[in-house]
Short mmCIF file of C-alpha atoms in Angstrom, two decimals:
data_model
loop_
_atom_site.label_atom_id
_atom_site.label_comp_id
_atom_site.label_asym_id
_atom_site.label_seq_id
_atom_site.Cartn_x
_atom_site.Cartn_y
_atom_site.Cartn_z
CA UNK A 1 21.72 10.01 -2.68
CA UNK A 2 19.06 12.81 -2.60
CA UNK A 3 16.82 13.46 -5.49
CA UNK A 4 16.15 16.82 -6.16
CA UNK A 5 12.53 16.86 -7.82
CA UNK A 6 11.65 20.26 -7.08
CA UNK A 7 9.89 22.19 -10.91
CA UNK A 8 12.72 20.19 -12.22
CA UNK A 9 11.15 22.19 -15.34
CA UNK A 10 13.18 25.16 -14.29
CA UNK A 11 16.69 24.05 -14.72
CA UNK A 12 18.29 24.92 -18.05
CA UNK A 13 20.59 22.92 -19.37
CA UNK A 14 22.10 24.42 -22.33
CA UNK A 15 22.03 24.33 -26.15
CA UNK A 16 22.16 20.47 -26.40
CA UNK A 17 20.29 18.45 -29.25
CA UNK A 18 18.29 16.66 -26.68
CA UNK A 19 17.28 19.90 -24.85
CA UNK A 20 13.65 20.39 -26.09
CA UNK A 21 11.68 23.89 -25.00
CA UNK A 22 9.51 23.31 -21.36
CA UNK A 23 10.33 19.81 -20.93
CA UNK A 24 11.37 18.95 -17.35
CA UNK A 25 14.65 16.84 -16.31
CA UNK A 26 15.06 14.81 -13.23
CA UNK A 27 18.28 16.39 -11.57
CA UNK A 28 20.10 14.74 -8.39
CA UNK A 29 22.67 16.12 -5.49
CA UNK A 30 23.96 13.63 -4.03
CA UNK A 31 24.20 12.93 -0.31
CA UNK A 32 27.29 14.60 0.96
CA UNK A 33 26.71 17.58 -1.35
CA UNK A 34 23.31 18.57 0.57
CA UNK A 35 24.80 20.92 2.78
CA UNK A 36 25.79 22.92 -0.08
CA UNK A 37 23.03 23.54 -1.71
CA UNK A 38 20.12 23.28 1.06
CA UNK A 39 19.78 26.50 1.29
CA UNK A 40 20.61 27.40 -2.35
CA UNK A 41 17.84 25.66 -3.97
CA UNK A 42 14.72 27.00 -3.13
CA UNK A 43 10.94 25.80 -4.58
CA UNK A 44 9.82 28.40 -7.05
CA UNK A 45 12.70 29.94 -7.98
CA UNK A 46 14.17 30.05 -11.28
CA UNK A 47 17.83 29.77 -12.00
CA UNK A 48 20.79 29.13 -14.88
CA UNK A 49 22.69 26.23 -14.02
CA UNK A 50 26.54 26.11 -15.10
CA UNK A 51 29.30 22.62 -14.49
CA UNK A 52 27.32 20.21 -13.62
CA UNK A 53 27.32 16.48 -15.34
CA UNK A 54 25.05 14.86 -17.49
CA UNK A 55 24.31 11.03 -17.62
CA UNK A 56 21.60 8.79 -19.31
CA UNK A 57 18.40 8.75 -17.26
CA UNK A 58 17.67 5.50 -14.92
CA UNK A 59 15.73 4.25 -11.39
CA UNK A 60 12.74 2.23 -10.84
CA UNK A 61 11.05 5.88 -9.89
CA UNK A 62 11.78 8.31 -12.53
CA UNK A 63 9.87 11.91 -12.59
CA UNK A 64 10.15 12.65 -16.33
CA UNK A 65 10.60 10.73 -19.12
CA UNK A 66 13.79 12.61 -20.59
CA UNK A 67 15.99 10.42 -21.66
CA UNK A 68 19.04 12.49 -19.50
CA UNK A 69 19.87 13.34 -16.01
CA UNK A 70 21.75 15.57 -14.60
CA UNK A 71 24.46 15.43 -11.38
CA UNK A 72 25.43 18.11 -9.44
CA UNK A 73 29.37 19.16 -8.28
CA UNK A 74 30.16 21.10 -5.45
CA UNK A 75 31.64 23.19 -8.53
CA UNK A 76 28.12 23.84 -9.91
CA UNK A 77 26.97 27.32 -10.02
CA UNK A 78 23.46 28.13 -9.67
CA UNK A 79 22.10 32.31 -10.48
CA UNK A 80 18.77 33.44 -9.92
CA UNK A 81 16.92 34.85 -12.70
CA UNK A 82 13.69 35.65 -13.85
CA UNK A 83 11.62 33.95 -16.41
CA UNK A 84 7.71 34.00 -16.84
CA UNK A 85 7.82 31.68 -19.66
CA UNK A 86 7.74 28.80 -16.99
CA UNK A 87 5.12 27.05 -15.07
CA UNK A 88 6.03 27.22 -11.59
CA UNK A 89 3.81 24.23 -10.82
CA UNK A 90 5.59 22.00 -12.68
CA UNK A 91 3.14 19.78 -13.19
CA UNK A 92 2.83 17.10 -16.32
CA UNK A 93 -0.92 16.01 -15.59
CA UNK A 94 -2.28 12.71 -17.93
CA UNK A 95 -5.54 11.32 -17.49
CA UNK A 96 -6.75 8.36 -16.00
CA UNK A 97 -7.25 6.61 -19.15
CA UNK A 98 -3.68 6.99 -19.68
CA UNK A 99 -2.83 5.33 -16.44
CA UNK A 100 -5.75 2.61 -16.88
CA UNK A 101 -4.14 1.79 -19.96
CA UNK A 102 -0.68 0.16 -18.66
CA UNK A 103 -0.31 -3.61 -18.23
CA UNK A 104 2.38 -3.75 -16.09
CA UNK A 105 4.21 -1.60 -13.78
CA UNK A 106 5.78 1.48 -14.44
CA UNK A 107 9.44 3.11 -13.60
CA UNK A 108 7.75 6.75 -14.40
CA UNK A 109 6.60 8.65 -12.07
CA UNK A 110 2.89 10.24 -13.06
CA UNK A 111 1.04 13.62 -12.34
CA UNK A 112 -2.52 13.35 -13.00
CA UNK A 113 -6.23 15.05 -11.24
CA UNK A 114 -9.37 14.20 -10.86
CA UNK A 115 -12.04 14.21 -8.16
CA UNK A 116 -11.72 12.39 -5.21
CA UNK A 117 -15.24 9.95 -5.61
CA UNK A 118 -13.99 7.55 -2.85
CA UNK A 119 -12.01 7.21 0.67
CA UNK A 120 -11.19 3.73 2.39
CA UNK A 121 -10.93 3.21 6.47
CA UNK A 122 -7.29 4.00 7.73
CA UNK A 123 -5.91 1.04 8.48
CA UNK A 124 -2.31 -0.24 9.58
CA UNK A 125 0.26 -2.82 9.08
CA UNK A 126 3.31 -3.97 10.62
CA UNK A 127 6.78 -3.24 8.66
CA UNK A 128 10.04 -3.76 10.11
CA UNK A 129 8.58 -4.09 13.92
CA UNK A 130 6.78 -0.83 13.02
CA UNK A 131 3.37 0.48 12.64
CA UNK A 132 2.63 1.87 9.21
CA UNK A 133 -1.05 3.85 8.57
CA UNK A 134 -2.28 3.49 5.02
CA UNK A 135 -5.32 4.30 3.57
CA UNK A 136 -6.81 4.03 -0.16
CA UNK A 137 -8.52 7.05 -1.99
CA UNK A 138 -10.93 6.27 -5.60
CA UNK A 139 -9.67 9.38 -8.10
CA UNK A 140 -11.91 9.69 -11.22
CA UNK A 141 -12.50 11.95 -14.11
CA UNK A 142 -13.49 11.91 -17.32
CA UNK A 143 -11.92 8.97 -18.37
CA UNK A 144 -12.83 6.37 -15.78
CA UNK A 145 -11.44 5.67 -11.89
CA UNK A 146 -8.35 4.82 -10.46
CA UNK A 147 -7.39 3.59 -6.37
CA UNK A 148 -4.83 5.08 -4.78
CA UNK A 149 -3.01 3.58 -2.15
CA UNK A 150 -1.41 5.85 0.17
CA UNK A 151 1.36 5.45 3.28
CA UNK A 152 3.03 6.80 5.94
CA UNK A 153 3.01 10.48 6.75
CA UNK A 154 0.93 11.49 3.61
CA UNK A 155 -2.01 9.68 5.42
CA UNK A 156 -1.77 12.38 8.55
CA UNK A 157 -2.02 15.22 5.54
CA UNK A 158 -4.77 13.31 4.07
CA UNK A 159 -6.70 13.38 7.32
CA UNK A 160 -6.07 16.60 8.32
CA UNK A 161 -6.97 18.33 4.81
CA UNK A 162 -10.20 16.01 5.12
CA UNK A 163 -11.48 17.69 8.44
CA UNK A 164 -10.49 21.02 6.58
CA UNK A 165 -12.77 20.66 3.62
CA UNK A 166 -16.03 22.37 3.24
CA UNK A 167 -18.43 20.02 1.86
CA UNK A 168 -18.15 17.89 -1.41
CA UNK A 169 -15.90 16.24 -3.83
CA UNK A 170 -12.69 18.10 -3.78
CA UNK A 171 -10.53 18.32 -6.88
CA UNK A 172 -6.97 16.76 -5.93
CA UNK A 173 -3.47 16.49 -7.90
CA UNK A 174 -1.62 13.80 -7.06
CA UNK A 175 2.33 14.47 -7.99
CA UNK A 176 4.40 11.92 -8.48
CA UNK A 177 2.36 8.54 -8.08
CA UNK A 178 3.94 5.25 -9.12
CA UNK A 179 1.91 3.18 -11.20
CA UNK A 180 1.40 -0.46 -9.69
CA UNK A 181 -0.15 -3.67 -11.79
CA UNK A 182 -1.87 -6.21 -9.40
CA UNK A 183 -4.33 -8.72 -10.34
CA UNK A 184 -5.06 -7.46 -13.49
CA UNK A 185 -5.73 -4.06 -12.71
CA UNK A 186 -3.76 -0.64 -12.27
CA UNK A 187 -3.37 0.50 -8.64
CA UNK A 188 -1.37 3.98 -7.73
CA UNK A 189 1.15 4.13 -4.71
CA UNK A 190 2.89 6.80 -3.64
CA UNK A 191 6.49 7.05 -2.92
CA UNK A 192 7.56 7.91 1.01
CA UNK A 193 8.93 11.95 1.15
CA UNK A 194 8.33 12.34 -2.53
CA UNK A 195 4.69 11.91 -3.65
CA UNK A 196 2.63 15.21 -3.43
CA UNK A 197 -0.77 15.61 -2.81
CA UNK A 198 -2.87 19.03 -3.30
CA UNK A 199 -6.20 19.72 -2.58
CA UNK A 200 -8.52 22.48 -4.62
CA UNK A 201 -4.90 23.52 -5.89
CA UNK A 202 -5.12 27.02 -8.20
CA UNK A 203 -4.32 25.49 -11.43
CA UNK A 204 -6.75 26.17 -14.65
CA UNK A 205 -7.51 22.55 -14.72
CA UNK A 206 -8.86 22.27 -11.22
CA UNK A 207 -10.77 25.17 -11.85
CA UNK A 208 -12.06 23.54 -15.05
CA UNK A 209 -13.23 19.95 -12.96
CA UNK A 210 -14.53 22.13 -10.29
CA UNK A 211 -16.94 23.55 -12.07
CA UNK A 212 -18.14 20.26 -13.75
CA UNK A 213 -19.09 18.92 -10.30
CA UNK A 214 -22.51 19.20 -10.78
CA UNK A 215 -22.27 17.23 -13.60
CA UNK A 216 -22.13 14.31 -11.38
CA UNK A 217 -24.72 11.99 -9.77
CA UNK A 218 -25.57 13.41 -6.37
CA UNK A 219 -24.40 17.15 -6.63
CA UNK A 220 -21.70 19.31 -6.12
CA UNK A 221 -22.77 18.65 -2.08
CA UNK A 222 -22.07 15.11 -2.25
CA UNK A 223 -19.99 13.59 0.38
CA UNK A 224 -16.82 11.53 0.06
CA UNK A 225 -18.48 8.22 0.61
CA UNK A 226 -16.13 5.14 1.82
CA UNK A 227 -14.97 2.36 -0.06
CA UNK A 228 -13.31 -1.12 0.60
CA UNK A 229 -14.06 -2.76 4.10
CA UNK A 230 -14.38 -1.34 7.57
CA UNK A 231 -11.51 -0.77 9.30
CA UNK A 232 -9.87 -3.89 10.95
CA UNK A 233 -10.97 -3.53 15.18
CA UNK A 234 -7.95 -2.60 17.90
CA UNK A 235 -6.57 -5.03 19.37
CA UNK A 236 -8.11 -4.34 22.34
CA UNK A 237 -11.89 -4.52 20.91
CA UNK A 238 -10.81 -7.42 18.86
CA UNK A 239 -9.58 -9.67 21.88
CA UNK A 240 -11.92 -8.10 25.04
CA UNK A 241 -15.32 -6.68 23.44
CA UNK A 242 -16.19 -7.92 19.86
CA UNK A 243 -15.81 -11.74 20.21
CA UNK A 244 -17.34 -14.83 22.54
CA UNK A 245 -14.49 -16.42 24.12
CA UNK A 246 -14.15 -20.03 24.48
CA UNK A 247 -11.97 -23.09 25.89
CA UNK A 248 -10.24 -25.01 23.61
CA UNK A 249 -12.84 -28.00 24.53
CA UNK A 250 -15.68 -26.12 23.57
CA UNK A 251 -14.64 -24.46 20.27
CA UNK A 252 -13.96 -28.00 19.24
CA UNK A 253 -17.74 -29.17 20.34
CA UNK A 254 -19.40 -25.44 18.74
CA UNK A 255 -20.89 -25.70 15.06
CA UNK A 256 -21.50 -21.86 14.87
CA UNK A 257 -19.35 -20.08 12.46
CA UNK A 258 -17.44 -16.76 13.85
CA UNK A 259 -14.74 -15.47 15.03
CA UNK A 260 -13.77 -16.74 18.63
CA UNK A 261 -11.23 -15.81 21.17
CA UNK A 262 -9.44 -18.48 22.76
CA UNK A 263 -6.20 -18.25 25.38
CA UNK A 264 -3.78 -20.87 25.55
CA UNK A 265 0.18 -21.91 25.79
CA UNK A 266 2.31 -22.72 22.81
CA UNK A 267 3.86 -26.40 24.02
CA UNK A 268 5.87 -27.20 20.39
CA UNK A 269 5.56 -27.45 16.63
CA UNK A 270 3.68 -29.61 14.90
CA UNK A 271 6.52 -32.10 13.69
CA UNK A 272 6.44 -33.51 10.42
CA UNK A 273 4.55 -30.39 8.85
CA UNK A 274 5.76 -27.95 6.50
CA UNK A 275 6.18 -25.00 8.13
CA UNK A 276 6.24 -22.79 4.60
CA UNK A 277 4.79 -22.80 1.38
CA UNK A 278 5.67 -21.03 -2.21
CA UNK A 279 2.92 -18.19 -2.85
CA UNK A 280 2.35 -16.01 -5.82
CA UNK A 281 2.78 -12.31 -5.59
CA UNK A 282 -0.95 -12.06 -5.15
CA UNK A 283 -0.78 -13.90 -2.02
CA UNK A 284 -2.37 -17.56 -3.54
CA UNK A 285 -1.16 -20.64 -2.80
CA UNK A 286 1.31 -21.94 -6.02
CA UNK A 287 0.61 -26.00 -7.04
CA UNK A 288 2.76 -27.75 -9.15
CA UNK A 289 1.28 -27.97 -12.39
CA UNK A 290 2.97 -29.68 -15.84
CA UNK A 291 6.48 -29.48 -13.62
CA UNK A 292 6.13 -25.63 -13.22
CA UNK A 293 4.48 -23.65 -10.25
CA UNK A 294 0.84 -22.60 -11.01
CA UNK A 295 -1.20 -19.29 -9.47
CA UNK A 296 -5.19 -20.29 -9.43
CA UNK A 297 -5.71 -17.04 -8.95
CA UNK A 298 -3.60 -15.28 -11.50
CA UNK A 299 -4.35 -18.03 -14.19
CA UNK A 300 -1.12 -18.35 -15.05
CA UNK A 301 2.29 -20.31 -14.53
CA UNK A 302 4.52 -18.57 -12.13
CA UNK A 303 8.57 -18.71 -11.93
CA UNK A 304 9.19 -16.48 -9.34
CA UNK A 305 7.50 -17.19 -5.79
CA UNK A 306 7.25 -15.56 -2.40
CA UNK A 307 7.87 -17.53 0.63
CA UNK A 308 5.59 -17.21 3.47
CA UNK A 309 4.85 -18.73 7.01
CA UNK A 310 2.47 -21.25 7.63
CA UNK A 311 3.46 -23.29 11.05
CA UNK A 312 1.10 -25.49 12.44
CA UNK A 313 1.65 -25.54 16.46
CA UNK A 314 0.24 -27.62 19.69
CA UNK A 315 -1.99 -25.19 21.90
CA UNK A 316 -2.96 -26.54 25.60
CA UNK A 317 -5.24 -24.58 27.60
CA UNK A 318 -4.69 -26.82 30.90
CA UNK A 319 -7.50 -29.35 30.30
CA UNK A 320 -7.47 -29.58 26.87
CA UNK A 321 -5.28 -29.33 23.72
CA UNK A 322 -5.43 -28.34 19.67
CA UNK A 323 -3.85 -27.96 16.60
CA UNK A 324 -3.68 -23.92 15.76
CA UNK A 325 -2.22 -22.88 12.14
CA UNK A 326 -0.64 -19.60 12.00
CA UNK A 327 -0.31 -17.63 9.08
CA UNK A 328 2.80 -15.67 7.96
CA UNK A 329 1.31 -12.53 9.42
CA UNK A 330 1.33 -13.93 13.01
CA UNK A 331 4.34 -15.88 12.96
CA UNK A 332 6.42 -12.40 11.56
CA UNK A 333 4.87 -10.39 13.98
CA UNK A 334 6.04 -13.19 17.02
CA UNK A 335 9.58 -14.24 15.54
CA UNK A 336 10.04 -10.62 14.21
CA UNK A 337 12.00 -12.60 10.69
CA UNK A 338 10.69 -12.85 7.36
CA UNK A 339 10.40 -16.45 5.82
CA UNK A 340 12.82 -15.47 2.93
CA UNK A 341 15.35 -14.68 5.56
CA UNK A 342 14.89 -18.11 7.63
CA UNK A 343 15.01 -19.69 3.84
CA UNK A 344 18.45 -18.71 2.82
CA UNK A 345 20.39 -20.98 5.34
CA UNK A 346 21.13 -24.30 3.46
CA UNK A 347 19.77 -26.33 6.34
CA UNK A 348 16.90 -25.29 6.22
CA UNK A 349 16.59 -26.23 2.18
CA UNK A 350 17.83 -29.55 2.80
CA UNK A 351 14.75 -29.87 5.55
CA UNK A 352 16.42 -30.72 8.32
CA UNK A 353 14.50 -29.26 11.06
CA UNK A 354 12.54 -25.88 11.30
CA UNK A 355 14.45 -22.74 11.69
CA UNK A 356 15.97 -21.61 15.44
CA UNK A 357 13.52 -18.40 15.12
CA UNK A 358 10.16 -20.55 14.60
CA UNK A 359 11.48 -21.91 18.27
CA UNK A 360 10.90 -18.89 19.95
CA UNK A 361 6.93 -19.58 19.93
CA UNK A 362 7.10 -22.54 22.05
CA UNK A 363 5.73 -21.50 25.57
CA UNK A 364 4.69 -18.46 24.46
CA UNK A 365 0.77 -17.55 26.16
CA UNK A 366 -1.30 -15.57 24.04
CA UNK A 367 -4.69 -14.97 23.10
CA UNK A 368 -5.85 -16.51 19.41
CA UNK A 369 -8.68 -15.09 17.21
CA UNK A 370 -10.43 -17.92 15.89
CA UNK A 371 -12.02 -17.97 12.91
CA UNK A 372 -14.71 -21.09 12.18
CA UNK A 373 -16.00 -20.95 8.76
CA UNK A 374 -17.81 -24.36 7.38
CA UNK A 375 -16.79 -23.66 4.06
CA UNK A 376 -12.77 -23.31 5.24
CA UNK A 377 -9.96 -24.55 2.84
CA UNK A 378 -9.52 -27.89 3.54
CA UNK A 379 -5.85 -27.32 4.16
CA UNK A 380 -7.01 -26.59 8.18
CA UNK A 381 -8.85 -30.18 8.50
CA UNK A 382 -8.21 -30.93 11.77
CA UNK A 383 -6.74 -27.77 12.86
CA UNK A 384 -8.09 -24.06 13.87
CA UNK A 385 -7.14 -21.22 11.86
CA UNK A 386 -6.27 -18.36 13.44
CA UNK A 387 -6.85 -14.96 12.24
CA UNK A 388 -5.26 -12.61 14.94
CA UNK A 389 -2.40 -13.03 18.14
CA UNK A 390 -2.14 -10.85 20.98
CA UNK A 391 0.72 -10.62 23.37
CA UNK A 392 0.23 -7.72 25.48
CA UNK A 393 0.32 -8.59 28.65
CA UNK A 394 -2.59 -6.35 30.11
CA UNK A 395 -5.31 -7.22 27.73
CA UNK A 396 -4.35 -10.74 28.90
CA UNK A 397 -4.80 -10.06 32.03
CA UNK A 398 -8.25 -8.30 31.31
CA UNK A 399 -9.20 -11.00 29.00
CA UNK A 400 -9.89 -13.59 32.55
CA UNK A 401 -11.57 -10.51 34.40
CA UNK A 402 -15.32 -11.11 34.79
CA UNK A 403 -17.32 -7.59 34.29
CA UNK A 404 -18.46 -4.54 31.86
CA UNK A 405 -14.73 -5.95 30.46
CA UNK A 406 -15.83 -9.32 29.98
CA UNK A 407 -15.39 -10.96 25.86
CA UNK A 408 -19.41 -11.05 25.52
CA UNK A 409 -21.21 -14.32 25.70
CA UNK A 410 -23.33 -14.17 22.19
CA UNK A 411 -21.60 -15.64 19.25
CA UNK A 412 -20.87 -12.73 16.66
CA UNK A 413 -21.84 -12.88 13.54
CA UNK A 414 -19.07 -11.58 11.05
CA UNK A 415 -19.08 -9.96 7.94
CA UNK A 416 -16.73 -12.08 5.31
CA UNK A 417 -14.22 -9.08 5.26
CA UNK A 418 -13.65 -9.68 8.47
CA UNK A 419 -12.97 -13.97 7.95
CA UNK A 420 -11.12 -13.47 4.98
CA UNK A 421 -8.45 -10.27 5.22
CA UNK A 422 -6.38 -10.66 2.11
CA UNK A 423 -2.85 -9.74 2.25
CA UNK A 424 -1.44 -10.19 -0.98
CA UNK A 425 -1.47 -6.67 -2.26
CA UNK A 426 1.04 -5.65 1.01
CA UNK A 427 3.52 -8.02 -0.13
CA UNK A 428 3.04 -6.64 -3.69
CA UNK A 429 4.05 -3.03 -3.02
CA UNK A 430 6.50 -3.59 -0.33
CA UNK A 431 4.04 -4.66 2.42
CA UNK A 432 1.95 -1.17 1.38
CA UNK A 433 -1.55 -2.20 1.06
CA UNK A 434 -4.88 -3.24 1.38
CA UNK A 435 -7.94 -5.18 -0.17
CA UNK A 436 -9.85 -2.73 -2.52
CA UNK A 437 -13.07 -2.99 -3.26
CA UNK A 438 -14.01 -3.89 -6.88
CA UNK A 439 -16.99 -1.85 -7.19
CA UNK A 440 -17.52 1.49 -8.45
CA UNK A 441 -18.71 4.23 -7.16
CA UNK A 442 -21.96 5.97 -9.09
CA UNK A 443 -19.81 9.45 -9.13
CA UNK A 444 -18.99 9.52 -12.92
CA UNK A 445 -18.38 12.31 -15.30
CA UNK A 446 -20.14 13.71 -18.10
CA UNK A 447 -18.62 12.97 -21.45
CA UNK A 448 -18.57 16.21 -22.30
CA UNK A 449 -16.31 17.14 -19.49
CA UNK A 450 -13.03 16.16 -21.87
CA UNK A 451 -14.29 18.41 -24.35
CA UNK A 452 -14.42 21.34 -22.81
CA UNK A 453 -11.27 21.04 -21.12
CA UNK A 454 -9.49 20.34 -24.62
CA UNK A 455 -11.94 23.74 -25.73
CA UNK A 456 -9.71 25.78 -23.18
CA UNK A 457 -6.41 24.52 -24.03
CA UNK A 458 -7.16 25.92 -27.83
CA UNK A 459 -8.41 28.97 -26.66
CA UNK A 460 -5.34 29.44 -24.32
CA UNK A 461 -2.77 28.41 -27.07
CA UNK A 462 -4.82 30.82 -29.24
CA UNK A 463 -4.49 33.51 -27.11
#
């Protein structure tokens, strides 16, 4: 089924009791009817609608809150008309506060503006076997901040309207955001071939927040400045140029903390160790507390947890051998499963023996990133964690070159973003995220910004 979201706000319905003047009306043709009215429908256009159904209004990502929705039939007539009365935008804009204000997630779909006061790193992550780019914008107005975290192809747009822009904060409209509640505090997603994004559009608001721009700290010339952490290295810097590399007997001998790069052979499973544990949707670790499961991080009892990898395995470099722990990350990206997938056979419950898929690591040779940190959860006593795998075969074979290619002999010195990369927010919005930083930006707006905008709504209604 195909959703037809298009200024939904032009479709008239007819003289029903729920119709109310220049609401909007989420309106869907289904799959095999798209033929028919591809090149019917066009964006801008305003038309009378005639036979079509109407049904109560549902979806976990709904673009207006009327409580109806409407079907089309290949027996639905559409006629062209003309009608000034309304907006061809379509927009339904609500302020951050609004959005700020919601506790838990959302099934309605939100337009709102503001100035863009922040821009992460693009970064990627693996879904399906596939590379996904996502990066994470700060939007703020009058009424506070909000992050957005955007995926897929709206992150080429995103870049490409960047390099466009002439200097400054621009003014964006974001159409048709979901609105995401993780760890206590609103995020914004958007939703893959739907979600919108304008910059500078001609609207009367933008013009409105575009000229209040030099109402905030550092001028109407200010630069986007970036948020969050860096962006996480290639694979190639991250296993040939960042790191020291090291045997297995000397990173058990080194008391520096750091990443390190180490290459060995996978020669089994560590027997007798879980190979999973129950996590919150936040990513933490559940315990049992008072018979129930427990998120430290959440502060709160949990009754619905997400399975992930943790598989402790033998590594043997040729003279010497260790206990690596891989994290669900790795082992998804070298079995290509999911550990919810590997826990629905009934074997596996009763804890027989790992799954057949966690098999297909033994004798594997790759190159591990290391990461020693003194301070590391106790859970890796007497085993290396390891932050990073590589399997490509010709950065393996650069990695024993000696040269201008050669892993460099000083032990790097990391920044914590780079021991720690939380993952919890991917798995939260359908493996579409990234750590966000908690600080604010100094762009703010002038209180008086709300005011005049609700000044030229009167004097527009009054006109």
């Amino acid at each position: 089924m195909v959703d037809a979201y298009s200024n939904l706000s032009d479709v008239r319905v007819g003289n029903f009791p729920w119709c109310l003047k220049g609401c909007k009306i989420h309106a869907t043709v289904r799959r095999h009817l798209i033929p028919l009215f591809k090149a019917v429908i066009i964006e801008g256009e305003v038309y009378t609608l005639s036979a079509f159904s109407v049904v109560d209004a549902y979806g976990l990502c709904r673009p207006t809150r009327h409580p109806c929705r409407l079907f089309f039939h290949s027996t639905t007539i559409l006629e062209k008309m003309v009608c000034r009365a309304i907006k061809m935008n379509g927009l339904s804009l609500v302020d951050i506060g609004q959005i700020n204000s919601h506790s838990c997630d959302s099934n309605y779909l939100v337009d709102f503006m503001g100035v863009m006061t922040g821009i992460s790193s693009q970064n990627e992550f693996l879904k399906d076997g596939q590379r996904v780019k996502m990066i994470v914008v700060e939007i703020s107005d009058h009424r506070g901040f909000c992050h957005v975290v955007l995926f897929g192809e709206i992150v080429d747009y995103l870049v490409q309207m960047m390099t466009t822009l002439d200097g400054g904060l621009p003014v964006v409209v974001i159409q048709f955001a979901k609105i995401r509640f993780f760890r206590g505090r609103v995020l914004l997603q958007n939703i893959q071939n739907l979600t919108r994004m304008l910059f500078n559009p001609p609207v009367d608001e933008s013009v409105l927040l575009g000229r209040r721009l030099s109402k905030m700290r550092g001028g109407p010339a200010m630069t986007v400045p970036l948020i969050g952490p860096p962006v996480k290295p290639s694979v190639v810097d991250d296993f040939l140029r960042l790191y020291p590399k090291k045997t297995i007997a000397e990173l058990k001998s080194t008391s520096d903390d750091g990443p390190f790069i180490v290459s060995g052979v996978v020669d089994g499973l560590v027997i007798g160790e879980d190979w999973w544990y129950p996590s919150c949707r936040c990513s933490k670790r559940l315990i049992i507390n008072a018979g129930y499961y427990y998120c430290r991080g959440c502060s709160k009892h949990v009754f619905e947890f997400v399975p992930r990898f943790r598989v402790k395995i033998h590594v043997t470099d040729g003279i010497d051998d260790a206990m690596f722990v891989l994290s669900d990350d790795d082992v998804r990206y070298l079995t290509r499963t999911k550990c919810s997938i590997q826990l629905s056979s009934s074997k596996v419950l009763e804890g027989i023996n790992p799954p057949s898929a966690l098999m297909k690591i033994e004798g594997l040779k790759l190159l591990f990133k290391i990461v020693m940190v003194s301070s590391l959860n106790p859970i890796y006593k007497g085993a290396f964690k390891v932050s990073r795998v590589c399997l490509d075969p010709d950065i393996f074979n650069a990695f024993s070159l000696k040269g201008t290619r050669h892993t460099p002999a000083k032990v790097y010195r990391p920044v914590m973003s780079e021991v720690v990369y939380p993952s919890g927010l991917i798995e939260e919005i359908n493996q579409h995220g990234e750590y966000l930083s908690n600080k604010r930006l100094a762009g703010s707006f002038d209180n008086t910004l709300g005011e005049e905008i609700a000044d030229h709504h009167k004097r527009s209604r009054d006109c």
